[in-house]
Amino acid sequence: MVMLKVENLSKKFKDLEVLKDISLEVNQGEVVAIIGPSGSGKSTLLRCLNQFEQITSGKVNICGDDMIVGQGKNGAIYAPKQTLKKIRLNAGMVFQNFNLFPHLSVLKNITEAPIRVLKKPKEQAQQEARELLKKVGLESKENSYPCELSGGQQQRVSIARALAMNPKILFFDEPTSALDPELTGEILKIIQGLAKEGRTMVVVTHEMSFARDVADRVIFMDGGYIVEEGKPDDVINHPQKERTKAFLERFTSLRSMASESDDVQ
Amino acid sequence: MDWSQIGNWFVMFLSGCGVALEIFAVTLVCAIPLGVLLSFGRRSKYKVISWPVSLYISIMRGTPLLLQLLFVYFAPKYMFGLNYDRLLAALIAFVLNYAAYFAEIFRGGMDSMEKGQYEASAALGLSKPQTFFRIILPQVVKRVIPSTANEVITLVKDTSLAYALSVEELFSIASKQTNFSGTITPLIIAGVYYYFFNLLLSLLFRFIEKKLNYYK
């Protein structure tokens, strides 16, 4: 079953076209990693799918619902509000900067939407939130506030918060980019666990090892285009396009430079 | 020094304190909601709304409160021959002026909210009113408490400007007594009242700030 289908998506900021003719499909249970240099449009793509950015043209279907129903002069015409809300609830989002609610405890961060939006009874929502906290290894933190947690812990709460809405597809926007390198592992491990559960996920990431080890498919973007797409091993280890090769080469040379300087220290 | 006279003044000024307190309370109760409304207007994406509101705020902040007090009372009088209650005129002027200041404080608080808070709320499916009342407002309240406290304390002292309209509040009573008695003591007593009221207020605000300090 196709959970996400994007056809010929284009996004312009005024005259600057930041996404060009993007088409992709994500099947149920698939984990897709989107990699590429800064400014390649990968985060903008996620933001378009989340209705944070206005799509200029193209088609988007999430879990069977069409987000775009037509084409107007100034941009794509969106589906009625009810449909857009349904799409929102089917799609979960994990942000680079966590965006936890600082004035709410960890537990309330997670239960707020299930109680207010899904109208779940408070007890049930709390019960489920505790189970999710256990899953992300933070069962002892339910009464803490976000400011009392490390970045990695905050990101784990934000994953639990997204999971509490039981989304059919999960988007991650560079979930480890705001974290210290030693904390990225704990987040990637959780995402790996979710992959094993068969969750459908699209992850924008700079973590090549994650893309290689966890993703079913890797999409390489550059300059607003999808340049290359395929199995992680093919894209990362045997890229076909020059642009992908150049990007990955720089990546590995940076890696080796970093490890060399570690050796010197 | 005549201690019994000082005691008399303290008692005599209580009625003035009452009037000052009335101006203070009515101004807060009316100017805060009005200020919230104005801050929405100021942030409106429709120029027909945001522009007049900006102009209003700019005028209220750019001219003396004393002038505004006299204007509110004397403009109807000289233009239409309309006489009305001086205290009411003072209340109107205070509310109009303070609403403008509160509007700017709330606008600043709203503007300081990170976009990510709105996006996280939207991604979770929270409606706009839910987002505002459950997520944004509680954080804005915390952020605007210090500058609101400043404004509130200034208001206590500003009530004395109603003196210009001969409203019988604390300051005008004290100043009259100073003229009658030829001593400065009545003004000092009024000062004591103002000071203690503000001391109470700042303790109250410190308590509120502490209460809201459970998160950063």
Short mmCIF file of C-alpha atoms in Angstrom, two decimals:
data_model
loop_
_atom_site.label_atom_id
_atom_site.label_comp_id
_atom_site.label_asym_id
_atom_site.label_seq_id
_atom_site.Cartn_x
_atom_site.Cartn_y
_atom_site.Cartn_z
CA MET A 1 0.00 0.00 0.00
CA VAL A 2 1.32 3.42 -0.94
CA MET A 3 1.43 5.74 2.11
CA LEU A 4 2.91 8.74 0.38
CA LYS A 5 2.78 9.65 -3.23
CA VAL A 6 4.29 12.86 -4.55
CA GLU A 7 3.99 13.76 -8.24
CA ASN A 8 5.82 16.56 -10.00
CA LEU A 9 5.93 18.71 -6.90
CA SER A 10 7.33 22.20 -7.35
CA LYS A 11 7.86 24.84 -4.70
CA LYS A 12 8.83 28.40 -5.45
CA PHE A 13 9.76 31.14 -3.01
CA LYS A 14 8.89 34.13 -5.16
CA ASP A 15 11.01 33.44 -8.26
CA LEU A 16 13.35 30.96 -6.67
CA GLU A 17 12.34 27.40 -7.37
CA VAL A 18 13.60 25.34 -4.43
CA LEU A 19 11.85 22.08 -5.31
CA LYS A 20 11.71 21.00 -8.93
CA ASP A 21 9.63 18.19 -10.33
CA ILE A 22 9.82 16.01 -7.23
CA SER A 23 8.15 12.63 -7.57
CA LEU A 24 8.39 9.85 -5.04
CA GLU A 25 6.47 7.04 -3.46
CA VAL A 26 6.73 5.52 -0.04
CA ASN A 27 5.14 2.17 0.67
CA GLN A 28 3.74 0.95 3.93
CA GLY A 29 6.47 -0.17 6.31
CA GLU A 30 9.19 1.43 4.26
CA VAL A 31 11.92 3.63 5.72
CA VAL A 32 13.17 6.23 3.30
CA ALA A 33 16.20 8.39 4.06
CA ILE A 34 16.57 11.68 2.23
CA ILE A 35 20.16 12.89 2.08
CA GLY A 36 21.84 15.79 0.36
CA PRO A 37 23.77 19.00 0.96
CA SER A 38 22.32 21.97 2.85
CA GLY A 39 19.99 23.97 0.68
CA SER A 40 19.16 20.98 -1.49
CA GLY A 41 15.49 21.32 -0.56
CA LYS A 42 15.10 18.19 1.57
CA SER A 43 13.75 20.00 4.62
CA THR A 44 11.51 22.16 2.44
CA LEU A 45 10.10 18.98 0.93
CA LEU A 46 9.11 17.71 4.39
CA ARG A 47 7.68 21.11 5.24
CA CYS A 48 5.56 21.00 2.09
CA LEU A 49 4.26 17.55 3.01
CA ASN A 50 3.39 18.89 6.47
CA GLN A 51 1.48 21.86 5.09
CA PHE A 52 3.95 24.32 6.60
CA GLU A 53 4.90 25.57 3.16
CA GLN A 54 2.55 26.34 0.31
CA ILE A 55 3.10 24.01 -2.63
CA THR A 56 3.36 25.78 -5.99
CA SER A 57 2.30 22.88 -8.18
CA GLY A 58 2.11 19.11 -8.24
CA LYS A 59 0.21 16.39 -6.43
CA VAL A 60 0.53 14.95 -2.96
CA ASN A 61 -1.38 11.99 -1.59
CA ILE A 62 -0.86 10.91 2.00
CA CYS A 63 -2.40 7.64 3.19
CA GLY A 64 -4.99 7.74 0.45
CA ASP A 65 -6.06 11.35 0.82
CA ASP A 66 -5.29 13.92 -1.83
CA MET A 67 -3.79 17.05 -0.29
CA ILE A 68 -3.85 18.96 -3.57
CA VAL A 69 -7.04 19.02 -5.60
CA GLY A 70 -6.20 21.41 -8.39
CA GLN A 71 -4.00 24.08 -9.79
CA GLY A 72 -4.60 27.80 -9.35
CA LYS A 73 -2.80 30.79 -10.77
CA ASN A 74 -0.82 31.45 -7.61
CA GLY A 75 -0.22 27.91 -6.51
CA ALA A 76 -1.71 24.53 -5.89
CA ILE A 77 -5.29 24.36 -4.63
CA TYR A 78 -5.58 22.46 -1.37
CA ALA A 79 -8.24 19.99 -0.29
CA PRO A 80 -10.99 21.11 2.12
CA LYS A 81 -10.03 21.74 5.73
CA GLN A 82 -11.45 18.45 6.99
CA THR A 83 -9.30 16.46 4.59
CA LEU A 84 -6.21 18.50 5.46
CA LYS A 85 -6.83 17.83 9.13
CA LYS A 86 -7.18 14.12 8.47
CA ILE A 87 -3.90 14.18 6.57
CA ARG A 88 -2.27 16.00 9.48
CA LEU A 89 -3.42 13.32 11.88
CA ASN A 90 -2.16 10.55 9.62
CA ALA A 91 1.26 12.14 9.40
CA GLY A 92 3.47 12.63 12.46
CA MET A 93 6.39 15.03 12.59
CA VAL A 94 9.63 15.11 14.54
CA PHE A 95 11.50 18.39 14.33
CA GLN A 96 15.17 19.17 14.30
CA ASN A 97 14.74 21.49 17.30
CA PHE A 98 12.28 19.20 19.10
CA ASN A 99 9.76 22.01 19.59
CA LEU A 100 8.54 20.58 22.86
CA PHE A 101 6.12 22.73 24.84
CA PRO A 102 8.37 24.17 27.56
CA HIS A 103 5.54 25.02 29.97
CA LEU A 104 4.18 21.47 30.03
CA SER A 105 5.63 18.47 31.80
CA VAL A 106 6.97 15.60 29.72
CA LEU A 107 3.77 13.63 30.31
CA LYS A 108 1.54 16.56 29.35
CA ASN A 109 3.60 17.24 26.24
CA ILE A 110 2.65 13.75 25.13
CA THR A 111 -0.98 13.65 26.30
CA GLU A 112 -2.03 17.14 25.20
CA ALA A 113 -2.96 16.27 21.63
CA PRO A 114 -4.45 12.79 22.31
CA ILE A 115 -6.74 14.37 24.93
CA ARG A 116 -7.62 17.56 23.03
CA VAL A 117 -7.62 16.32 19.46
CA LEU A 118 -8.43 12.60 19.65
CA LYS A 119 -10.67 13.18 22.71
CA LYS A 120 -9.12 10.26 24.54
CA PRO A 121 -9.94 9.92 28.24
CA LYS A 122 -7.18 11.43 30.35
CA GLU A 123 -6.39 8.16 32.15
CA GLN A 124 -6.02 6.26 28.92
CA ALA A 125 -3.88 8.97 27.32
CA GLN A 126 -1.59 9.00 30.36
CA GLN A 127 -1.35 5.23 30.37
CA GLU A 128 -0.35 5.20 26.73
CA ALA A 129 2.07 8.09 27.24
CA ARG A 130 3.80 6.15 30.02
CA GLU A 131 4.18 3.16 27.75
CA LEU A 132 5.69 5.36 25.07
CA LEU A 133 8.07 6.92 27.58
CA LYS A 134 9.15 3.45 28.55
CA LYS A 135 9.75 2.66 24.93
CA VAL A 136 12.06 5.67 24.52
CA GLY A 137 13.74 4.92 27.85
CA LEU A 138 12.42 7.90 29.81
CA GLU A 139 9.89 6.30 32.14
CA SER A 140 11.34 8.15 35.13
CA LYS A 141 11.02 11.56 33.53
CA GLU A 142 7.28 12.00 33.14
CA ASN A 143 7.09 14.85 35.65
CA SER A 144 10.19 16.66 34.39
CA TYR A 145 10.03 19.75 32.23
CA PRO A 146 11.76 19.88 28.85
CA CYS A 147 14.37 22.37 30.15
CA GLU A 148 15.49 19.77 32.66
CA LEU A 149 16.32 17.23 29.95
CA SER A 150 19.33 16.82 27.67
CA GLY A 151 18.88 17.42 23.95
CA GLY A 152 18.78 13.70 23.28
CA GLN A 153 16.15 13.17 25.95
CA GLN A 154 14.09 16.05 24.58
CA GLN A 155 14.18 14.52 21.13
CA ARG A 156 13.10 11.19 22.58
CA VAL A 157 10.12 12.90 24.23
CA SER A 158 9.24 14.55 20.95
CA ILE A 159 9.29 11.16 19.22
CA ALA A 160 7.00 9.80 21.94
CA ARG A 161 4.75 12.83 21.46
CA ALA A 162 4.47 12.14 17.74
CA LEU A 163 3.86 8.42 18.33
CA ALA A 164 1.07 9.17 20.82
CA MET A 165 -1.08 10.31 17.90
CA ASN A 166 -0.54 6.92 16.28
CA PRO A 167 0.36 8.35 12.87
CA LYS A 168 0.40 6.14 9.80
CA ILE A 169 3.51 7.82 8.47
CA LEU A 170 6.25 9.61 10.40
CA PHE A 171 8.41 12.43 9.09
CA PHE A 172 11.74 13.25 10.73
CA ASP A 173 13.41 16.53 9.86
CA GLU A 174 17.11 16.10 10.68
CA PRO A 175 16.28 14.60 14.08
CA THR A 176 19.90 14.47 15.23
CA SER A 177 21.31 17.68 13.74
CA ALA A 178 20.78 19.75 16.89
CA LEU A 179 22.39 17.12 19.10
CA ASP A 180 25.90 16.51 20.33
CA PRO A 181 27.47 13.72 18.29
CA GLU A 182 27.48 11.33 21.23
CA LEU A 183 23.74 11.75 21.65
CA THR A 184 22.76 11.01 18.05
CA GLY A 185 23.17 7.28 18.63
CA GLU A 186 20.32 7.06 21.13
CA ILE A 187 17.93 8.74 18.70
CA LEU A 188 18.99 6.63 15.74
CA LYS A 189 18.54 3.50 17.84
CA ILE A 190 14.95 4.49 18.60
CA ILE A 191 14.22 5.18 14.95
CA GLN A 192 15.77 1.82 14.11
CA GLY A 193 13.44 0.21 16.64
CA LEU A 194 10.46 1.89 15.01
CA ALA A 195 11.62 0.61 11.64
CA LYS A 196 11.64 -2.93 13.02
CA GLU A 197 8.02 -2.44 14.12
CA GLY A 198 7.21 -1.83 10.50
CA ARG A 199 6.50 1.88 10.77
CA THR A 200 6.47 3.95 7.63
CA MET A 201 9.03 6.71 7.97
CA VAL A 202 10.68 9.41 5.91
CA VAL A 203 13.86 10.68 7.51
CA VAL A 204 15.81 13.70 6.34
CA THR A 205 19.27 13.10 7.71
CA HIS A 206 22.97 13.86 7.56
CA GLU A 207 23.80 10.54 9.19
CA MET A 208 25.15 8.39 6.38
CA SER A 209 25.52 5.41 8.66
CA PHE A 210 21.85 5.66 9.54
CA ALA A 211 20.84 5.93 5.90
CA ARG A 212 22.98 2.90 5.11
CA ASP A 213 21.99 0.69 8.04
CA VAL A 214 18.34 1.51 8.67
CA ALA A 215 16.78 2.87 5.50
CA ASP A 216 15.17 0.61 2.90
CA ARG A 217 15.73 3.27 0.29
CA VAL A 218 17.87 6.38 0.00
CA ILE A 219 16.99 9.49 -1.95
CA PHE A 220 19.77 11.91 -2.79
CA MET A 221 18.63 15.48 -3.40
CA ASP A 222 20.57 18.42 -4.73
CA GLY A 223 19.56 21.83 -6.07
CA GLY A 224 15.87 21.07 -5.58
CA TYR A 225 15.95 17.86 -7.62
CA ILE A 226 15.94 14.23 -6.73
CA VAL A 227 19.27 13.27 -8.28
CA GLU A 228 19.43 9.63 -7.39
CA GLU A 229 17.31 7.09 -5.63
CA GLY A 230 17.72 3.46 -4.75
CA LYS A 231 18.84 0.85 -2.25
CA PRO A 232 21.18 2.32 0.38
CA ASP A 233 24.08 0.20 -0.77
CA ASP A 234 23.63 1.30 -4.39
CA VAL A 235 23.27 5.01 -3.69
CA ILE A 236 25.87 5.33 -0.96
CA ASN A 237 28.48 2.81 -2.03
CA HIS A 238 27.96 2.77 -5.79
CA PRO A 239 26.45 6.11 -6.78
CA GLN A 240 25.76 6.48 -10.49
CA LYS A 241 25.51 10.25 -10.81
CA GLU A 242 28.52 12.56 -10.62
CA ARG A 243 26.78 14.88 -8.17
CA THR A 244 26.06 12.07 -5.73
CA LYS A 245 29.65 10.84 -6.00
CA ALA A 246 31.01 14.30 -5.28
CA PHE A 247 28.75 14.75 -2.25
CA LEU A 248 29.55 11.36 -0.77
CA GLU A 249 33.26 11.73 -1.48
CA ARG A 250 33.40 14.99 0.39
CA PHE A 251 31.55 13.24 3.15
CA THR A 252 33.98 10.38 3.45
CA SER A 253 37.01 12.64 3.12
CA LEU A 254 35.62 14.82 5.94
CA ARG A 255 35.09 11.69 7.95
CA SER A 256 38.65 10.55 7.50
CA MET A 257 39.95 14.04 8.18
CA ALA A 258 37.98 14.10 11.42
CA SER A 259 39.25 10.72 12.51
CA GLU A 260 42.80 11.72 11.59
CA SER A 261 42.59 14.81 13.78
CA ASP A 262 41.20 12.61 16.54
CA ASP A 263 44.26 10.45 16.18
CA VAL A 264 46.52 13.47 16.49
CA GLN A 265 44.84 14.48 19.71
CA MET B 1 5.45 67.80 65.87
CA ASP B 2 1.74 67.19 66.26
CA TRP B 3 1.31 63.44 66.19
CA SER B 4 -2.45 63.52 66.46
CA GLN B 5 -2.61 65.75 63.38
CA ILE B 6 -0.48 63.25 61.49
CA GLY B 7 -2.82 60.49 62.58
CA ASN B 8 -5.79 62.56 61.39
CA TRP B 9 -4.19 62.98 57.99
CA PHE B 10 -3.56 59.28 57.67
CA VAL B 11 -7.25 58.63 58.30
CA MET B 12 -8.41 61.57 56.19
CA PHE B 13 -6.40 60.35 53.19
CA LEU B 14 -8.04 56.95 53.20
CA SER B 15 -10.90 58.25 51.04
CA GLY B 16 -8.30 59.53 48.57
CA CYS B 17 -6.66 56.12 48.63
CA GLY B 18 -10.05 54.65 47.80
CA VAL B 19 -10.44 56.85 44.74
CA ALA B 20 -6.87 56.16 43.63
CA LEU B 21 -7.53 52.46 44.08
CA GLU B 22 -10.69 52.77 42.02
CA ILE B 23 -8.80 54.41 39.15
CA PHE B 24 -6.12 51.75 39.47
CA ALA B 25 -8.52 48.81 39.47
CA VAL B 26 -10.85 50.05 36.74
CA THR B 27 -7.88 50.88 34.52
CA LEU B 28 -6.38 47.43 34.92
CA VAL B 29 -9.64 45.56 34.48
CA CYS B 30 -10.50 47.46 31.29
CA ALA B 31 -7.07 48.25 29.82
CA ILE B 32 -5.67 44.71 29.93
CA PRO B 33 -8.41 43.06 27.81
CA LEU B 34 -8.50 46.11 25.55
CA GLY B 35 -4.72 45.90 25.24
CA VAL B 36 -4.97 42.23 24.27
CA LEU B 37 -7.50 43.12 21.57
CA LEU B 38 -5.31 45.97 20.33
CA SER B 39 -2.27 43.68 20.19
CA PHE B 40 -4.24 41.31 17.95
CA GLY B 41 -5.19 44.28 15.79
CA ARG B 42 -1.59 45.41 15.65
CA ARG B 43 -0.53 41.94 14.51
CA SER B 44 -3.35 41.59 11.98
CA LYS B 45 -2.30 40.82 8.44
CA TYR B 46 -5.00 43.19 7.20
CA LYS B 47 -3.58 46.68 6.84
CA VAL B 48 -7.01 48.29 7.37
CA ILE B 49 -6.85 46.90 10.90
CA SER B 50 -3.16 46.99 11.77
CA TRP B 51 -2.53 50.48 10.46
CA PRO B 52 -5.15 52.41 12.50
CA VAL B 53 -4.22 50.39 15.59
CA SER B 54 -0.55 51.26 15.12
CA LEU B 55 -1.44 54.91 14.72
CA TYR B 56 -3.57 54.81 17.85
CA ILE B 57 -0.82 53.18 19.90
CA SER B 58 1.74 55.59 18.55
CA ILE B 59 -0.35 58.63 19.53
CA MET B 60 -1.18 57.32 22.99
CA ARG B 61 2.46 56.57 23.67
CA GLY B 62 3.76 59.70 22.00
CA THR B 63 1.76 62.31 23.91
CA PRO B 64 1.69 63.05 27.66
CA LEU B 65 -0.91 61.26 29.75
CA LEU B 66 -1.60 64.59 31.45
CA LEU B 67 -2.51 66.12 28.10
CA GLN B 68 -4.74 63.15 27.31
CA LEU B 69 -6.54 63.52 30.63
CA LEU B 70 -7.30 67.17 29.95
CA PHE B 71 -8.27 66.39 26.35
CA VAL B 72 -10.75 63.67 27.30
CA TYR B 73 -12.46 65.96 29.78
CA PHE B 74 -12.28 69.33 28.01
CA ALA B 75 -12.67 68.34 24.36
CA PRO B 76 -16.38 67.37 24.74
CA LYS B 77 -16.88 70.40 26.91
CA TYR B 78 -15.45 72.97 24.53
CA MET B 79 -16.57 71.29 21.34
CA PHE B 80 -20.11 70.26 22.29
CA GLY B 81 -20.72 72.03 25.58
CA LEU B 82 -20.89 68.60 27.18
CA ASN B 83 -20.19 68.49 30.92
CA TYR B 84 -19.56 65.12 32.47
CA ASP B 85 -18.11 63.47 35.51
CA ARG B 86 -14.43 64.26 36.04
CA LEU B 87 -13.66 60.90 37.54
CA LEU B 88 -15.26 59.20 34.56
CA ALA B 89 -13.14 61.34 32.24
CA ALA B 90 -10.04 60.36 34.17
CA LEU B 91 -10.97 56.67 33.98
CA ILE B 92 -11.51 56.86 30.21
CA ALA B 93 -8.18 58.58 29.67
CA PHE B 94 -6.32 56.07 31.84
CA VAL B 95 -7.90 53.09 30.13
CA LEU B 96 -7.19 54.45 26.63
CA ASN B 97 -3.61 55.27 27.50
CA TYR B 98 -2.73 52.10 29.38
CA ALA B 99 -4.40 49.85 26.81
CA ALA B 100 -1.88 51.17 24.29
CA TYR B 101 1.06 50.30 26.54
CA PHE B 102 -0.33 46.88 27.39
CA ALA B 103 -0.95 46.25 23.68
CA GLU B 104 2.73 46.84 22.93
CA ILE B 105 3.81 44.57 25.77
CA PHE B 106 1.52 41.74 24.62
CA ARG B 107 2.51 42.21 21.01
CA GLY B 108 6.17 41.89 21.98
CA GLY B 109 5.34 38.75 23.93
CA MET B 110 3.44 37.22 21.03
CA ASP B 111 6.16 38.14 18.54
CA SER B 112 8.78 36.51 20.72
CA MET B 113 7.11 33.09 20.44
CA GLU B 114 9.08 30.69 18.26
CA LYS B 115 7.49 29.56 15.03
CA GLY B 116 8.26 25.98 16.06
CA GLN B 117 5.65 26.11 18.82
CA TYR B 118 2.94 26.86 16.26
CA GLU B 119 4.27 24.21 13.89
CA ALA B 120 4.49 21.52 16.56
CA SER B 121 0.92 22.31 17.60
CA ALA B 122 -0.31 22.19 14.02
CA ALA B 123 1.52 18.93 13.34
CA LEU B 124 -0.26 17.39 16.34
CA GLY B 125 -3.62 18.51 14.98
CA LEU B 126 -4.36 21.13 17.62
CA SER B 127 -6.84 23.73 16.37
CA LYS B 128 -5.91 27.42 16.25
CA PRO B 129 -7.86 28.29 19.43
CA GLN B 130 -6.38 25.25 21.21
CA THR B 131 -2.91 26.29 20.11
CA PHE B 132 -3.45 29.82 21.32
CA PHE B 133 -5.01 29.08 24.68
CA ARG B 134 -3.13 25.91 25.63
CA ILE B 135 0.30 26.45 24.08
CA ILE B 136 0.99 30.08 23.19
CA LEU B 137 -0.86 32.15 25.81
CA PRO B 138 0.60 30.45 28.92
CA GLN B 139 4.10 31.07 27.58
CA VAL B 140 3.35 34.65 26.58
CA VAL B 141 1.93 35.41 30.03
CA LYS B 142 5.19 34.31 31.62
CA ARG B 143 7.21 36.41 29.21
CA VAL B 144 5.21 39.60 29.71
CA ILE B 145 4.97 39.46 33.51
CA PRO B 146 8.09 41.59 34.18
CA SER B 147 7.15 44.42 31.83
CA THR B 148 3.52 44.25 32.93
CA ALA B 149 4.67 44.61 36.53
CA ASN B 150 6.54 47.77 35.56
CA GLU B 151 3.47 49.22 33.92
CA VAL B 152 1.22 48.36 36.85
CA ILE B 153 3.55 50.04 39.32
CA THR B 154 3.74 53.11 37.11
CA LEU B 155 -0.05 53.16 37.02
CA VAL B 156 -0.26 53.41 40.81
CA LYS B 157 1.82 56.57 40.67
CA ASP B 158 0.08 57.89 37.57
CA THR B 159 -3.31 57.88 39.32
CA SER B 160 -2.08 61.09 40.95
CA LEU B 161 -2.39 62.82 37.57
CA ALA B 162 -6.18 62.80 38.03
CA TYR B 163 -5.32 65.74 40.28
CA ALA B 164 -5.28 67.84 37.09
CA LEU B 165 -9.03 67.20 36.71
CA SER B 166 -9.62 67.99 40.39
CA VAL B 167 -10.59 64.40 41.08
CA GLU B 168 -10.51 63.92 44.84
CA GLU B 169 -7.87 61.23 44.92
CA LEU B 170 -4.96 60.75 47.28
CA PHE B 171 -2.58 63.25 45.75
CA SER B 172 -5.06 66.14 45.34
CA ILE B 173 -6.26 65.74 48.94
CA ALA B 174 -2.69 65.69 50.20
CA SER B 175 -1.67 68.68 48.17
CA LYS B 176 -4.66 70.63 49.42
CA GLN B 177 -3.71 69.78 53.01
CA THR B 178 -0.18 70.92 52.35
CA ASN B 179 -1.47 74.29 51.20
CA PHE B 180 -3.80 74.62 54.22
CA SER B 181 -1.28 73.54 56.81
CA GLY B 182 1.81 75.09 55.36
CA THR B 183 3.75 71.88 56.04
CA ILE B 184 5.12 69.22 53.73
CA THR B 185 3.91 66.39 55.99
CA PRO B 186 0.67 65.63 54.08
CA LEU B 187 2.64 64.98 50.88
CA ILE B 188 5.01 62.70 52.76
CA ILE B 189 2.04 60.77 54.13
CA ALA B 190 0.63 60.42 50.61
CA GLY B 191 4.07 59.22 49.51
CA VAL B 192 4.01 56.59 52.26
CA TYR B 193 0.67 55.30 51.00
CA TYR B 194 1.87 55.13 47.37
CA TYR B 195 5.08 53.49 48.41
CA PHE B 196 3.49 50.79 50.52
CA PHE B 197 0.94 49.96 47.92
CA ASN B 198 3.68 49.56 45.33
CA LEU B 199 5.77 47.54 47.75
CA LEU B 200 2.86 45.12 48.09
CA LEU B 201 2.48 44.98 44.32
CA SER B 202 6.13 44.25 43.69
CA LEU B 203 6.04 41.49 46.30
CA LEU B 204 2.97 40.07 44.56
CA PHE B 205 4.68 40.15 41.17
CA ARG B 206 7.82 38.60 42.58
CA PHE B 207 5.65 35.79 43.94
CA ILE B 208 3.94 35.32 40.55
CA GLU B 209 7.27 35.30 38.72
CA LYS B 210 8.56 32.68 41.13
CA LYS B 211 5.42 30.60 40.61
CA LEU B 212 5.92 30.72 36.84
CA ASN B 213 9.59 29.87 37.14
CA TYR B 214 8.96 26.13 37.11
CA TYR B 215 10.25 26.12 33.56
CA LYS B 216 12.75 28.15 31.58
#
